[in-house]
Short mmCIF file of C-alpha atoms in Angstrom, two decimals:
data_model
loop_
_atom_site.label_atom_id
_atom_site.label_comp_id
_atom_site.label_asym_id
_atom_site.label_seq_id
_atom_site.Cartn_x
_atom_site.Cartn_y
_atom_site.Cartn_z
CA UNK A 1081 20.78 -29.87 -15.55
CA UNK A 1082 20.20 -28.97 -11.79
CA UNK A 1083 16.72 -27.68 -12.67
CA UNK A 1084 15.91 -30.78 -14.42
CA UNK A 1085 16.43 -32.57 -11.78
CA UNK A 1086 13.38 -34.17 -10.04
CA UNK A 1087 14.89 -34.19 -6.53
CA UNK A 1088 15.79 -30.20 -6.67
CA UNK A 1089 12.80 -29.57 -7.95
CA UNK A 1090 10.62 -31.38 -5.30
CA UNK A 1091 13.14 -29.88 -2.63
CA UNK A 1092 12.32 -25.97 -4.08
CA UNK A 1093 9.10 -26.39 -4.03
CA UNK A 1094 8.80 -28.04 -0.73
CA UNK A 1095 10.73 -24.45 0.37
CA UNK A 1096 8.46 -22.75 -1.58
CA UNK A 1097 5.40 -23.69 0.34
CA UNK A 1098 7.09 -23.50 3.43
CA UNK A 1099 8.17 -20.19 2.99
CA UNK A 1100 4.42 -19.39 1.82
CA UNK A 1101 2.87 -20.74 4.89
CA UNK A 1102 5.52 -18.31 7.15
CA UNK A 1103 4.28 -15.04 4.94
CA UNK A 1104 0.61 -15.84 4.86
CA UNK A 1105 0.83 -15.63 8.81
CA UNK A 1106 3.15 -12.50 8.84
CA UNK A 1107 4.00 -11.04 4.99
CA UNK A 1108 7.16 -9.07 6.91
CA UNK A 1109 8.72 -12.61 7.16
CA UNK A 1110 9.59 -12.27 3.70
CA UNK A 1111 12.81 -10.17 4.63
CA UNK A 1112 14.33 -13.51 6.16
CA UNK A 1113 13.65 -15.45 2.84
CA UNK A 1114 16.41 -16.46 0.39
CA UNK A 1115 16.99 -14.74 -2.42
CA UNK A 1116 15.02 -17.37 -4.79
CA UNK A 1117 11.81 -16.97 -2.80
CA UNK A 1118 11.47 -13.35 -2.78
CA UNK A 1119 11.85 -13.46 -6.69
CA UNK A 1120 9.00 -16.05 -6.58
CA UNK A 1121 5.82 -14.65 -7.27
CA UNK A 1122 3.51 -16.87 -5.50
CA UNK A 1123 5.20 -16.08 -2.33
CA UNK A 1124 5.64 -12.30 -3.12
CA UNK A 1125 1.85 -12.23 -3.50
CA UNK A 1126 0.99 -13.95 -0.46
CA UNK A 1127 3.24 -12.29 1.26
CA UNK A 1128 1.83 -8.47 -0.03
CA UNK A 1129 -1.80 -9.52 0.08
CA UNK A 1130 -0.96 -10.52 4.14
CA UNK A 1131 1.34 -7.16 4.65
CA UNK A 1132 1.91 -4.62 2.03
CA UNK A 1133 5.01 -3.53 3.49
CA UNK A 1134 6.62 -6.72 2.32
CA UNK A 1135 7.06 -5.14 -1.20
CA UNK A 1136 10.02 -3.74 -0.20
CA UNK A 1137 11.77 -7.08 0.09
CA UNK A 1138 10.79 -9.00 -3.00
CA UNK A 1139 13.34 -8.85 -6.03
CA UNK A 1140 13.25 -5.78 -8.12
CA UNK A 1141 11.96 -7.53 -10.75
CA UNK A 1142 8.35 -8.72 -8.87
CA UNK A 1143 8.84 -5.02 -7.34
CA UNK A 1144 7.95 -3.78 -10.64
CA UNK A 1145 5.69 -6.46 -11.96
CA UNK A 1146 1.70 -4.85 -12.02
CA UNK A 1147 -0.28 -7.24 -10.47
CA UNK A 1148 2.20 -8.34 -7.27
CA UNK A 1149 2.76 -4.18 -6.46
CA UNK A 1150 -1.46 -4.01 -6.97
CA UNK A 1151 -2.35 -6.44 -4.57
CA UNK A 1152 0.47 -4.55 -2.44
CA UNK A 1153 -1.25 -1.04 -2.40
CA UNK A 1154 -4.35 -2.53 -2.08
CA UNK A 1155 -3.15 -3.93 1.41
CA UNK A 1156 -1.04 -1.07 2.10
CA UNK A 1157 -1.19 1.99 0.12
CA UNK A 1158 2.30 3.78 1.16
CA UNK A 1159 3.68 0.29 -0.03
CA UNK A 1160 3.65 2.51 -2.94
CA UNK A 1161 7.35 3.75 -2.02
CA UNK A 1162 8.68 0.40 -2.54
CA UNK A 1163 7.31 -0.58 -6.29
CA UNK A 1164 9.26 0.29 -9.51
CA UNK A 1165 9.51 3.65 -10.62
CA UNK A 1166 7.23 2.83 -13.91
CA UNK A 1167 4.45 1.64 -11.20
CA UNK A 1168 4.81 4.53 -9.39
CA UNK A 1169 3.09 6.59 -12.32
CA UNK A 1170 0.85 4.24 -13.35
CA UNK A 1171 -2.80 5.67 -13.22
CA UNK A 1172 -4.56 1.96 -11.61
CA UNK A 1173 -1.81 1.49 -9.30
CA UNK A 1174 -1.52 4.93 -7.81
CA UNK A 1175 -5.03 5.35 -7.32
CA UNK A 1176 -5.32 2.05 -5.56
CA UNK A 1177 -2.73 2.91 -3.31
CA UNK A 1178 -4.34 6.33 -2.50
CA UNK A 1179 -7.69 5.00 -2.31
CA UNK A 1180 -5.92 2.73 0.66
CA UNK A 1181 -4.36 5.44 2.07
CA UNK A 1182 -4.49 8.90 0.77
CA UNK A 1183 -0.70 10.24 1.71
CA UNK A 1184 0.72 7.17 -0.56
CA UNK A 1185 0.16 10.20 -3.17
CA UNK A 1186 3.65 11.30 -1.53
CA UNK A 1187 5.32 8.05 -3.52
CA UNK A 1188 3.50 8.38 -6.73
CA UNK A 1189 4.89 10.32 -9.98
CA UNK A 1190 4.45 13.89 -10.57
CA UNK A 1191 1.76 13.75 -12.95
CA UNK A 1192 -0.62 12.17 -9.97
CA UNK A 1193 -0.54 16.03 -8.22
CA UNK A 1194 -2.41 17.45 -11.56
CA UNK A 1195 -4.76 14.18 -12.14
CA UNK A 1196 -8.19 14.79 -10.47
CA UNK A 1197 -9.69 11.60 -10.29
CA UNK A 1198 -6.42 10.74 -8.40
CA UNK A 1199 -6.44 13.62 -5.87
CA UNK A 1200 -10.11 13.28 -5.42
CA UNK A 1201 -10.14 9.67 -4.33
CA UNK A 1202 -6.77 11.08 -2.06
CA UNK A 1203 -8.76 13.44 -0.09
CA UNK A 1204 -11.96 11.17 -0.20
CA UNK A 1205 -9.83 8.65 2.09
CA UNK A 1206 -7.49 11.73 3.76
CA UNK A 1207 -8.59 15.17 3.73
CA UNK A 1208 -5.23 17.01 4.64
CA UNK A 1209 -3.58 15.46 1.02
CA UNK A 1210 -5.40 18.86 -0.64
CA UNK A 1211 -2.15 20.28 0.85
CA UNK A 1212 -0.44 17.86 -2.04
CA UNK A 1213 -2.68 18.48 -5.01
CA UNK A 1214 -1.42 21.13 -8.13
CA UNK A 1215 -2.64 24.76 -7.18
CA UNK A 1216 -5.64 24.31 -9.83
CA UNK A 1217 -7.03 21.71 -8.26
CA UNK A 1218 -6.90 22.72 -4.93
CA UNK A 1219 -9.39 25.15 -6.20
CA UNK A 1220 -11.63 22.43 -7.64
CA UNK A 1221 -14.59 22.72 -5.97
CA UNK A 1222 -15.87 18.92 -5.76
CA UNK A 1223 -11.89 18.29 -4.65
CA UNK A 1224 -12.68 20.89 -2.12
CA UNK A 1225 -15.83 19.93 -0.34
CA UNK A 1226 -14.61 15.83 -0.60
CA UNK A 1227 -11.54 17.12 1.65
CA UNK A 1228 -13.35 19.34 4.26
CA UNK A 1229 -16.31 16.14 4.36
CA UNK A 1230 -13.89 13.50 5.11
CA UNK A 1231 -11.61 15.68 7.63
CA UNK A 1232 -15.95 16.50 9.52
CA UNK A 1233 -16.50 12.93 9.40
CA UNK A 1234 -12.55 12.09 11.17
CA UNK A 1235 -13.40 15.40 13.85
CA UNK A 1236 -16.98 13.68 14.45
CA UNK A 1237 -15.35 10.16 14.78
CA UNK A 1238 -12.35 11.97 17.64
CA UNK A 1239 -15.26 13.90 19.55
CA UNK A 1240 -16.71 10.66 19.57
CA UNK A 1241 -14.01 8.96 20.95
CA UNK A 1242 -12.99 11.41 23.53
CA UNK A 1243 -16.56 12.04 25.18
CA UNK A 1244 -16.67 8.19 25.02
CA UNK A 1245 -13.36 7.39 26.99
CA UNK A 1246 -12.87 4.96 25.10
CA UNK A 1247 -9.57 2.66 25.64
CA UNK A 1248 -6.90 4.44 24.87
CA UNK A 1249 -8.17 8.11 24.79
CA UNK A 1250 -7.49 9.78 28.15
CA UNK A 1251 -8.28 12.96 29.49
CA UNK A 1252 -6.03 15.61 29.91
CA UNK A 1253 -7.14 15.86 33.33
CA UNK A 1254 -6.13 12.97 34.57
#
């Protein structure tokens, strides 16, 4: 009867789109939301496509629904940790997520250590994840080379850095 009811209605959905508005602005603003908005998807999604790391605070059910814990890795790959366990060995999810960030592979299920397409797209984005791959694939040769090319490119990218000065990056000498 109360969700028939055109006044509670109105008044949910006017906190709906307030609460949208807060998490499209800062997704981590989720964690302050009432219980009903972080089980609505809408929000959930806005808030995970504006921080991945918001995952972790929508209900358990939109933590294991596809398409909101997608758009999460997507954002944020080690937003991986937070999504249900079924996600978390689900081929398109967990190679989003390590595609993002290649140590979400720490969050994923077993069977992502042994999948090559999944350890090769790991290393393509973060060379030192070989470290995580099953013993035959570490020595995979393509798996191999993709790891030591992307961990060149990061050492040419920090020489870069340091003989530029850049802000941040101070010399030892100083």
């Amino acid at each position: 009867a109360l969700q028939a009811d055109p006044e509670v209605q109105r008044g949910a959905q006017r906190l709906a789109a307030e609460w949208s508005r807060r998490v499209e602005k800062d997704g981590l603003q989720l964690e302050q939301a009432p219980r009903s908005i972080k089980a609505d998807r809408d929000v959930v999604l806005a808030a995970v496509c504006q921080n991945g790391r918001a995952l972790q605070f929508a209900s358990s059910d939109l933590r294991a629904d596809f398409e909101v814990v997608l758009a999460a890795v997507q954002v944020t790959g080690r937003a991986l940790r937070y999504a249900a366990e079924h996600l978390q060995a689900d081929f398109d999810v967990v190679i989003a997520a390590v595609m993002e960030n290649g140590h979400a592979l720490d969050f994923a299920g077993d069977f992502a250590r042994d999948n090559r397409d999944i350890i090769l797209a790991a290393v393509r984005q973060n060379g030192t994840v070989l470290m995580a791959a099953s013993d035959e694939l570490k020595r995979d040769r393509e798996i191999v080379l993709a790891a030591i090319q992307q961990e060149t490119a990061a050492q040419v990218h920090v020489a870069r850095a340091l003989a530029m000065g850049g802000p941040g990056v101070q010399s030892d000498r100083e």
